Backbone as JSON, one array per atom type, in Angstrom:
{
  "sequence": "XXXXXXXXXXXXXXXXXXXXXXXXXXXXXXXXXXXXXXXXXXXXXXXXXXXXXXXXXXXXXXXXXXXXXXXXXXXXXXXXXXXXXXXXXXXXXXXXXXXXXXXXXXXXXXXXXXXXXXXXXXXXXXXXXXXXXXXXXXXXXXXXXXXXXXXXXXXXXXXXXXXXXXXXXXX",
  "N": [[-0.87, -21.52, 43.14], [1.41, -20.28, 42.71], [1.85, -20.94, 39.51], [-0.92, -19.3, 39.11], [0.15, -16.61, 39.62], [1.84, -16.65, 37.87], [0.33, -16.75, 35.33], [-0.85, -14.57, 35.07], [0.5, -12.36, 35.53], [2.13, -12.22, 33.09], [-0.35, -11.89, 30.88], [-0.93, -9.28, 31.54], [1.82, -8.64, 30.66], [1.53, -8.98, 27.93], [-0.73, -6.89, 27.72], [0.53, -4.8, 27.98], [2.71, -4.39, 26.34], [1.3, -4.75, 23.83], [0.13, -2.32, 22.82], [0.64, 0.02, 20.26], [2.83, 2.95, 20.6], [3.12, 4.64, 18.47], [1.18, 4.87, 16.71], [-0.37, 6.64, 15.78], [0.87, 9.0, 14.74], [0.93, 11.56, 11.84], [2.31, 11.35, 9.77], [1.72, 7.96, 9.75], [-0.72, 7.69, 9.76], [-1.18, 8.91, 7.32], [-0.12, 7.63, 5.69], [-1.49, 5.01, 5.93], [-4.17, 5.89, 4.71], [-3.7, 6.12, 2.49], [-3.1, 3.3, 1.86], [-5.83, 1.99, 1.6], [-6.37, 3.85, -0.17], [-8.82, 2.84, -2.61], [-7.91, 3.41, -5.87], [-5.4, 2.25, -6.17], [-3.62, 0.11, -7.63], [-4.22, -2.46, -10.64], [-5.74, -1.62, -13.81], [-8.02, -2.88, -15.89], [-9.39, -1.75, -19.08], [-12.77, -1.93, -19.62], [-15.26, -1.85, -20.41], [-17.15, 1.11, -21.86], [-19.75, 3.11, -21.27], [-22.22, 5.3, -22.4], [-24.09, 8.33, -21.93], [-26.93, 10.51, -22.86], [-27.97, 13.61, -24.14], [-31.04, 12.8, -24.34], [-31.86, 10.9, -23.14], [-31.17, 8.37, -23.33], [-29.13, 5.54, -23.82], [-26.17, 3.54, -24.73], [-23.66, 1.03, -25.1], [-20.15, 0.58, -25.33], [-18.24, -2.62, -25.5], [-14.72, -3.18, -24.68], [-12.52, -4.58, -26.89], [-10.9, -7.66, -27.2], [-8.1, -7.04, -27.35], [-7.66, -4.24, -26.87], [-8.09, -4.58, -23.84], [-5.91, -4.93, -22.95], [-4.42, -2.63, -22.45], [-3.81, -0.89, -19.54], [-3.94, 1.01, -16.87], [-2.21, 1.84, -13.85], [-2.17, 2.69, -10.56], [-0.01, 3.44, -8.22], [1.0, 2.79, -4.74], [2.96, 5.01, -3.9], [1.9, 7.28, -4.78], [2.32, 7.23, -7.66], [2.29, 6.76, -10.89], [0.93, 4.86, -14.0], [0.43, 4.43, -17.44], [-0.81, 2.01, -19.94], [-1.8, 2.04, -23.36], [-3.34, -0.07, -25.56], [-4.08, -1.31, -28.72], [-5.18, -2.37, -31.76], [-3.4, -2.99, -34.58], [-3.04, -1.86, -38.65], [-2.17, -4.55, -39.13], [-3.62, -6.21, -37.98], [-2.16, -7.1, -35.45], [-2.35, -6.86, -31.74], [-1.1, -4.19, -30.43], [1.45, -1.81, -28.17], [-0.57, 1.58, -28.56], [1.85, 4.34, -30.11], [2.39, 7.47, -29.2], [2.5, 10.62, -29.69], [2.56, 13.78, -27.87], [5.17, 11.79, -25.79], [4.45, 9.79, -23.24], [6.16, 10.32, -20.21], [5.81, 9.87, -17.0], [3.47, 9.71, -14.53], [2.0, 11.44, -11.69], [-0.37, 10.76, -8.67], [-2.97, 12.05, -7.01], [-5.09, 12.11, -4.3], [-7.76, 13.96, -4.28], [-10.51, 14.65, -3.05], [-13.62, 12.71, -2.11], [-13.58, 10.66, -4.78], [-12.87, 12.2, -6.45], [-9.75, 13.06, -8.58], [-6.14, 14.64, -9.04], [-4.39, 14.5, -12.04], [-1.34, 14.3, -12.55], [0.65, 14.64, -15.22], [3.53, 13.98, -17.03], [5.19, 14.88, -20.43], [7.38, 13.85, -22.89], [7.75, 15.54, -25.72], [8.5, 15.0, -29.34], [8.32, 16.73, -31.2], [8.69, 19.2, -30.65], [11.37, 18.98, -28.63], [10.75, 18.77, -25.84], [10.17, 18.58, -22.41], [6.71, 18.28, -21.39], [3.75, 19.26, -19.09], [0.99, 17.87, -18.05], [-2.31, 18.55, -16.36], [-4.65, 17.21, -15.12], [-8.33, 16.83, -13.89], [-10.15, 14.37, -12.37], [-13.15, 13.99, -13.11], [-15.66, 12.63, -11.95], [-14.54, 9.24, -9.83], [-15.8, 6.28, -9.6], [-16.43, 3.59, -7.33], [-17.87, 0.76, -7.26], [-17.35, -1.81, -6.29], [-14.45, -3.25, -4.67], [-12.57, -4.34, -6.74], [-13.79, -3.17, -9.14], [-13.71, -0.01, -11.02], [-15.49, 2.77, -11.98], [-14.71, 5.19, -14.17], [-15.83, 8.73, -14.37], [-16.43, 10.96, -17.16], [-17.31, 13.99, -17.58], [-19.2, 15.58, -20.4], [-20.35, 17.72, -23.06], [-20.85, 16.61, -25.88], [-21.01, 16.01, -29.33], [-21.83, 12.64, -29.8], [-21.49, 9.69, -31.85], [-23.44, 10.68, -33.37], [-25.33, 11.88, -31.29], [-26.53, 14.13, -28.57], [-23.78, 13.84, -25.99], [-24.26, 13.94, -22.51], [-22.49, 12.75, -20.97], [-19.98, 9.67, -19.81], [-18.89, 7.07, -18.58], [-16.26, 4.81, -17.77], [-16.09, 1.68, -17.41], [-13.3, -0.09, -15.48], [-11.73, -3.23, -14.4], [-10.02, -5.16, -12.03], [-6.92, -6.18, -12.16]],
  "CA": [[-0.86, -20.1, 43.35], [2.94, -19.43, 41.92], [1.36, -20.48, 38.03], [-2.16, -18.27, 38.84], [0.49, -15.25, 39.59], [2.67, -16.35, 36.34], [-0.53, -16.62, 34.62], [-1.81, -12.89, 35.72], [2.09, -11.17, 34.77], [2.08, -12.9, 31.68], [-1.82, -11.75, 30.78], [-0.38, -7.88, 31.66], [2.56, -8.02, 30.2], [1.31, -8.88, 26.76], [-1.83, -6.46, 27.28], [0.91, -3.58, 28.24], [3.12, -4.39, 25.09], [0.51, -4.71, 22.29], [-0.2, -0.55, 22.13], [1.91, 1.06, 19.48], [1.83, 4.95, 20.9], [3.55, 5.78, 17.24], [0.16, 4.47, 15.21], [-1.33, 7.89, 15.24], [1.42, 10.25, 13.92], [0.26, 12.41, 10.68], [2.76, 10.27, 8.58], [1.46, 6.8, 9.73], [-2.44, 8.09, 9.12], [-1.02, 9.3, 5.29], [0.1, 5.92, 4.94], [-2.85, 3.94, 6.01], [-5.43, 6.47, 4.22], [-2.89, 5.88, 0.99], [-2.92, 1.68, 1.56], [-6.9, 2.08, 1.99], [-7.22, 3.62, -1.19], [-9.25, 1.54, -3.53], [-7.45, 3.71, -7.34], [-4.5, 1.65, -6.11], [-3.51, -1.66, -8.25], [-3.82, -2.51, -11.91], [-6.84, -1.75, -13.81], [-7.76, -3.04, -17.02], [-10.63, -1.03, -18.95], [-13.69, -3.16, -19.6], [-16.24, -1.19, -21.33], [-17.38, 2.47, -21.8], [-21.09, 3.91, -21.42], [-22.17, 7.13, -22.87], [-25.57, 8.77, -21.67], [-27.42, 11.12, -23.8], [-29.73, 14.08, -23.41], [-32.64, 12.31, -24.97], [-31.99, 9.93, -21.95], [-30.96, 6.75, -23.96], [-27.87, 4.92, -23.31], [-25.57, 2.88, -25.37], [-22.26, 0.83, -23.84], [-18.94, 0.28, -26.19], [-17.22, -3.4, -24.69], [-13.38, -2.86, -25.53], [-11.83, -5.8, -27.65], [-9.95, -8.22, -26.05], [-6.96, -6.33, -27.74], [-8.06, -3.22, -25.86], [-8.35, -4.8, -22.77], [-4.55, -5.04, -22.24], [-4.59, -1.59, -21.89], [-3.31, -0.48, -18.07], [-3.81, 2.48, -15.76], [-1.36, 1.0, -12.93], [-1.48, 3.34, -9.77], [1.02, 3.08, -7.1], [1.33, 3.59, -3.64], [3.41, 5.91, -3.58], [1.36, 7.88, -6.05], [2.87, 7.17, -9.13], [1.11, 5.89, -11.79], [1.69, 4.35, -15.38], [-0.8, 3.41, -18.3], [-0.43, 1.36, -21.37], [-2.77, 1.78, -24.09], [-3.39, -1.25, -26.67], [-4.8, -0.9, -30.24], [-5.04, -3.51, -33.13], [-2.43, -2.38, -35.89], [-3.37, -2.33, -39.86], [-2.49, -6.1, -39.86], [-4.43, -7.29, -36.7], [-1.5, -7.27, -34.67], [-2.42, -5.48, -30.83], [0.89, -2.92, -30.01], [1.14, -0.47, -27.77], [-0.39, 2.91, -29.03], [2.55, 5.08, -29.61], [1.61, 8.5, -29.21], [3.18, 12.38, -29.4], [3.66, 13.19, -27.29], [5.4, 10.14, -25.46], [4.21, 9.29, -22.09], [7.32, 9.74, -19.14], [5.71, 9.56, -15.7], [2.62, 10.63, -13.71], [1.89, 11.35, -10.23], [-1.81, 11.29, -8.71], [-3.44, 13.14, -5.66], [-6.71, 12.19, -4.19], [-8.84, 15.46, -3.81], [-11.9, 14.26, -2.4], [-14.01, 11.41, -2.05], [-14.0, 10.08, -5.83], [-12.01, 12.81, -7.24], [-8.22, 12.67, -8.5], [-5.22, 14.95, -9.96], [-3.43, 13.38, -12.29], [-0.22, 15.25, -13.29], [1.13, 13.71, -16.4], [4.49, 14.74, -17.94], [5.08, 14.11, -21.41], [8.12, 14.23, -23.97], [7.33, 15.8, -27.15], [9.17, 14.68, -29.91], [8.32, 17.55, -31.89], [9.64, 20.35, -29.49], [12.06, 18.63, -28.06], [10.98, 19.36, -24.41], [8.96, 17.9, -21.35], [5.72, 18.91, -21.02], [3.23, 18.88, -17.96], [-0.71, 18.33, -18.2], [-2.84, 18.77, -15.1], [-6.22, 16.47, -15.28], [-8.79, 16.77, -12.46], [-11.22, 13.38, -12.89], [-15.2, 14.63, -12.86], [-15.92, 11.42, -10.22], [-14.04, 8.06, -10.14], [-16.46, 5.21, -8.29], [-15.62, 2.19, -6.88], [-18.85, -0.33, -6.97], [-16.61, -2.59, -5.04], [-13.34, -3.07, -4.01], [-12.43, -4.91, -8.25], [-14.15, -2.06, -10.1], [-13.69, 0.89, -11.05], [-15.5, 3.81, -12.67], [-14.43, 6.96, -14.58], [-16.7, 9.09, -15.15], [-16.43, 12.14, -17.67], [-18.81, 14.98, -17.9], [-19.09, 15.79, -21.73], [-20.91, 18.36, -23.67], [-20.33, 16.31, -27.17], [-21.68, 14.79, -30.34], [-20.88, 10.87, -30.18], [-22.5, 8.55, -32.42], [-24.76, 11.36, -33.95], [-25.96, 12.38, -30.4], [-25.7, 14.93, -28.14], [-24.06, 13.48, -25.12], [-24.14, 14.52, -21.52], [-21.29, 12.55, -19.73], [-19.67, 8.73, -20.1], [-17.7, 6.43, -17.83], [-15.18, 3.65, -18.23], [-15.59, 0.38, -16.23], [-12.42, -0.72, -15.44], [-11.69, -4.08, -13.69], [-8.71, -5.08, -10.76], [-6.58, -7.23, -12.21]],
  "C": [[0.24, -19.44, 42.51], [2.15, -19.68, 40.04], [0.22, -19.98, 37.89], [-0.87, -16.55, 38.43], [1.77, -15.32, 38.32], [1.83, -16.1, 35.45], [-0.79, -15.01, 34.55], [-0.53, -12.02, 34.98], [1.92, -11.77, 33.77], [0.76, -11.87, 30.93], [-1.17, -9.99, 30.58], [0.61, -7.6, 31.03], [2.48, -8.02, 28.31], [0.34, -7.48, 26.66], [-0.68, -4.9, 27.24], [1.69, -3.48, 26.98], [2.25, -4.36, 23.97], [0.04, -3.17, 21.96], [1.06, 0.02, 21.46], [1.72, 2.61, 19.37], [2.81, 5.27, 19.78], [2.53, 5.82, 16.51], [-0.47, 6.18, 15.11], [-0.51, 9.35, 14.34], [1.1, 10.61, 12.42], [0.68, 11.31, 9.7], [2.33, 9.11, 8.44], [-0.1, 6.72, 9.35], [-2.46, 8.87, 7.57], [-1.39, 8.31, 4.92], [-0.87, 5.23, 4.38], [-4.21, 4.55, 5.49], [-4.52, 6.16, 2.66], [-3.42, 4.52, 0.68], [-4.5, 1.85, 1.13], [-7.43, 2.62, 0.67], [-7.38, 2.99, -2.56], [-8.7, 1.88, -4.93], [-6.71, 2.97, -7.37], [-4.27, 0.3, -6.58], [-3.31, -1.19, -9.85], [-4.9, -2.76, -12.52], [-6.86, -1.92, -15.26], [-9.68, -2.49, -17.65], [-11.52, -1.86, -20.03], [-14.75, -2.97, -20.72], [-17.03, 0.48, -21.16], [-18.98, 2.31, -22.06], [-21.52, 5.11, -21.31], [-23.78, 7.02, -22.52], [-25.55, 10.42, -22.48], [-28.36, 11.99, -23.42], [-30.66, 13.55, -23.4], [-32.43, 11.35, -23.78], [-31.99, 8.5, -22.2], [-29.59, 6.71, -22.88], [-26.82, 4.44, -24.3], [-23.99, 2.24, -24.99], [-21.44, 0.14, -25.59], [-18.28, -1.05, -24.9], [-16.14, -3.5, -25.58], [-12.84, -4.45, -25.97], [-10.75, -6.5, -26.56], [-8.22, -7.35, -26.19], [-6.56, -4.69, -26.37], [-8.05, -3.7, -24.55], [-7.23, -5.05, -21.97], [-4.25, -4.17, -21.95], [-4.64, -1.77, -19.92], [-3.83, 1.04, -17.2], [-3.05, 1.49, -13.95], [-1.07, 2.41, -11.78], [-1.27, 3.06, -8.86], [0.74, 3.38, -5.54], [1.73, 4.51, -3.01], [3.53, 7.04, -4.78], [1.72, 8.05, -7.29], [1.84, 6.67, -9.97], [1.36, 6.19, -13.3], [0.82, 3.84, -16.39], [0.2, 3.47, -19.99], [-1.57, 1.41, -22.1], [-2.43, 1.28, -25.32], [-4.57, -0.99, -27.78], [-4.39, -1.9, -30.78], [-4.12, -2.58, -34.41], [-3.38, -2.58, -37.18], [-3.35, -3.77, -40.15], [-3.14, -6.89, -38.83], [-4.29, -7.94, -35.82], [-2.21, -6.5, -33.15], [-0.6, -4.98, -30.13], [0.32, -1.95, -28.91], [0.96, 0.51, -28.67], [1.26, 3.91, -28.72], [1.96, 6.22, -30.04], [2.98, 9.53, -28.73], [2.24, 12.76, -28.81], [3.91, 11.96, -26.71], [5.17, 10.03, -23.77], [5.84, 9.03, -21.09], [6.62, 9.03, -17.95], [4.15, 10.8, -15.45], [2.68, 10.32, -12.23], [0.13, 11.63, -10.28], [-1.75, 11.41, -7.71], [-5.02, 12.62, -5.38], [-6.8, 13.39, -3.7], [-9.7, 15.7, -2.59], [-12.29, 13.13, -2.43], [-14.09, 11.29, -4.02], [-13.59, 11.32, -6.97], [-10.26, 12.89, -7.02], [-7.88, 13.37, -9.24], [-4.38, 14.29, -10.24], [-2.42, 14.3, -12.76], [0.5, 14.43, -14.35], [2.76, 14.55, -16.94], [5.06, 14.07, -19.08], [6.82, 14.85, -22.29], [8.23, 14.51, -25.66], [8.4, 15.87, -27.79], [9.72, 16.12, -31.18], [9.76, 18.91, -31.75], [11.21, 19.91, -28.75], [11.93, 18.55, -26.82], [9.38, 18.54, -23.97], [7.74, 19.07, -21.13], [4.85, 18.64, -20.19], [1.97, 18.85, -18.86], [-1.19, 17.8, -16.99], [-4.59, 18.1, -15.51], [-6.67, 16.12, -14.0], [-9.84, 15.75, -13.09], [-12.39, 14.42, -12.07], [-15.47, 13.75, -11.65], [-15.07, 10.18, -10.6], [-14.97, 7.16, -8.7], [-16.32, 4.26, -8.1], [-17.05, 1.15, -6.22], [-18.45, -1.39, -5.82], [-15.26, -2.28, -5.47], [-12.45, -3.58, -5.54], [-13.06, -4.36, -9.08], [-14.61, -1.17, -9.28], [-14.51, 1.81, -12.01], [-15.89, 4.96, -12.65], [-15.28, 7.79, -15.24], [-16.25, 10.83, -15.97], [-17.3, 12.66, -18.19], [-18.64, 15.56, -19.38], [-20.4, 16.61, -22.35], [-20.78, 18.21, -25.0], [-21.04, 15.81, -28.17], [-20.82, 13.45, -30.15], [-21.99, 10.1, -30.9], [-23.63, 9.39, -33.3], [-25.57, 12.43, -33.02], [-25.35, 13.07, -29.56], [-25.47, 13.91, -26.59], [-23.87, 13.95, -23.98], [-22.61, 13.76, -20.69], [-20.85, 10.92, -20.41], [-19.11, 8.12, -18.96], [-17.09, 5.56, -18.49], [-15.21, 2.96, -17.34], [-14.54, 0.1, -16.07], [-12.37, -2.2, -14.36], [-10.4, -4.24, -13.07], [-8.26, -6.19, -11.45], [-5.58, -7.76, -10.91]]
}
C-alpha cells in the first residue's frame, strides 16, 4: 500500500511539473515561428529555370564553381551570401562587386514571401547604401530545397520571358 501511494505522488508530481505556463508568451511564439522557418540554414544554388510566353521552358545547371555560392540565413534574421564565378584563368573567387556587400537582415511577410534589406558600401561614393528587395514567392518542396522565384517581363536567350526560379539546395 505505502509503494502504491509513493507510486500515485510520484505519477502527480511529475504530471504537475512538466507544464511550462511561460511557453505561450508573444516572445517564445516569435521564437518558435523563427526556429520553424524552413529560409533558415545554408543554401547552395543548384540550377535556374526560366519559363517563357510561348510556354517552353529551358533550365541553366550552375557549374560546380557556381555552386559554392551561399545565401546563409540566420536565426536571428541576418543573413550573408557569397557569390562564386570562374576568373579569366579558371580559377573560382569570390565575385567582387560595387558596391561591396556589408550585412543584410530578412523579414518573413507572408507565407513564401521575404524582405531582404541589404546594406551596401560603395566604393565609389564613399557611403553605405540600403536596398529593400521583396521576393515574388520563395517555395520550399521540402524541408532541403528551396525555390526563388522571380516574376520577369524580359528577353533571355532571344525570348520573351515571363518569370524564373532558382533551386537552391540545404547544405
Amino acid at each position: 500500500m505505502k509503494k502504491t501511494f509513493y507510486f500515485l505522488l510520484s505519477i502527480l508530481v511529475l504530471i504537475s511539473c512538466s507544464k511550462n505556463d511561460d511557453s505561450n508568451t508573444p516572445e517564445n511564439e516569435m521564437e518558435m515561428e523563427m526556429e520553424a522557418d524552413l529560409i533558415i540554414g545554408s543554401w547552395k544554388p543548384i540550377k535556374q529555370v526560366n519559363f517563357y510566353e510561348d510556354g517552353t521552358s529551358d533550365t541553366y545547371n550552375y557549374s560546380s564553381c557556381q555552386q559554392q555560392s551561399r545565401y546563409i540565413f540566420e536565426i536571428n534574421s541576418n543573413y550573408d551570401f557569397y557569390n562564386y564565378n570562374p576568373d579569366g584563368n579558371g580559377d573560382c573567387v569570390i565575385t567582387e562587386v560595387n558596391p561591396e556587400f556589408i550585412e543584410g537582415v530578412w523579414e518573413k511577410l507572408s507565407e513564401g514571401v521575404y524582405k531582404l534589406t541589404s546594406t551596401y558600401f560603395n566604393n565609389v561614393t564613399q557611403e553605405n547604401e540600403t536596398q529593400i528587395y521583396i521576393t515574388d514567392e520563395i517555395l520550399f518542396p521540402n524541408s532541403n530545397k528551396m525555390r526563388w522565384r522571380v516574376n520577369t517581363n524580359d528577353v533571355y536567350n532571344g525570348n520573351n520571358r515571363d518569370y524564373y526560379y532558382t533551386e537552391f539546395n540545404k547544405d
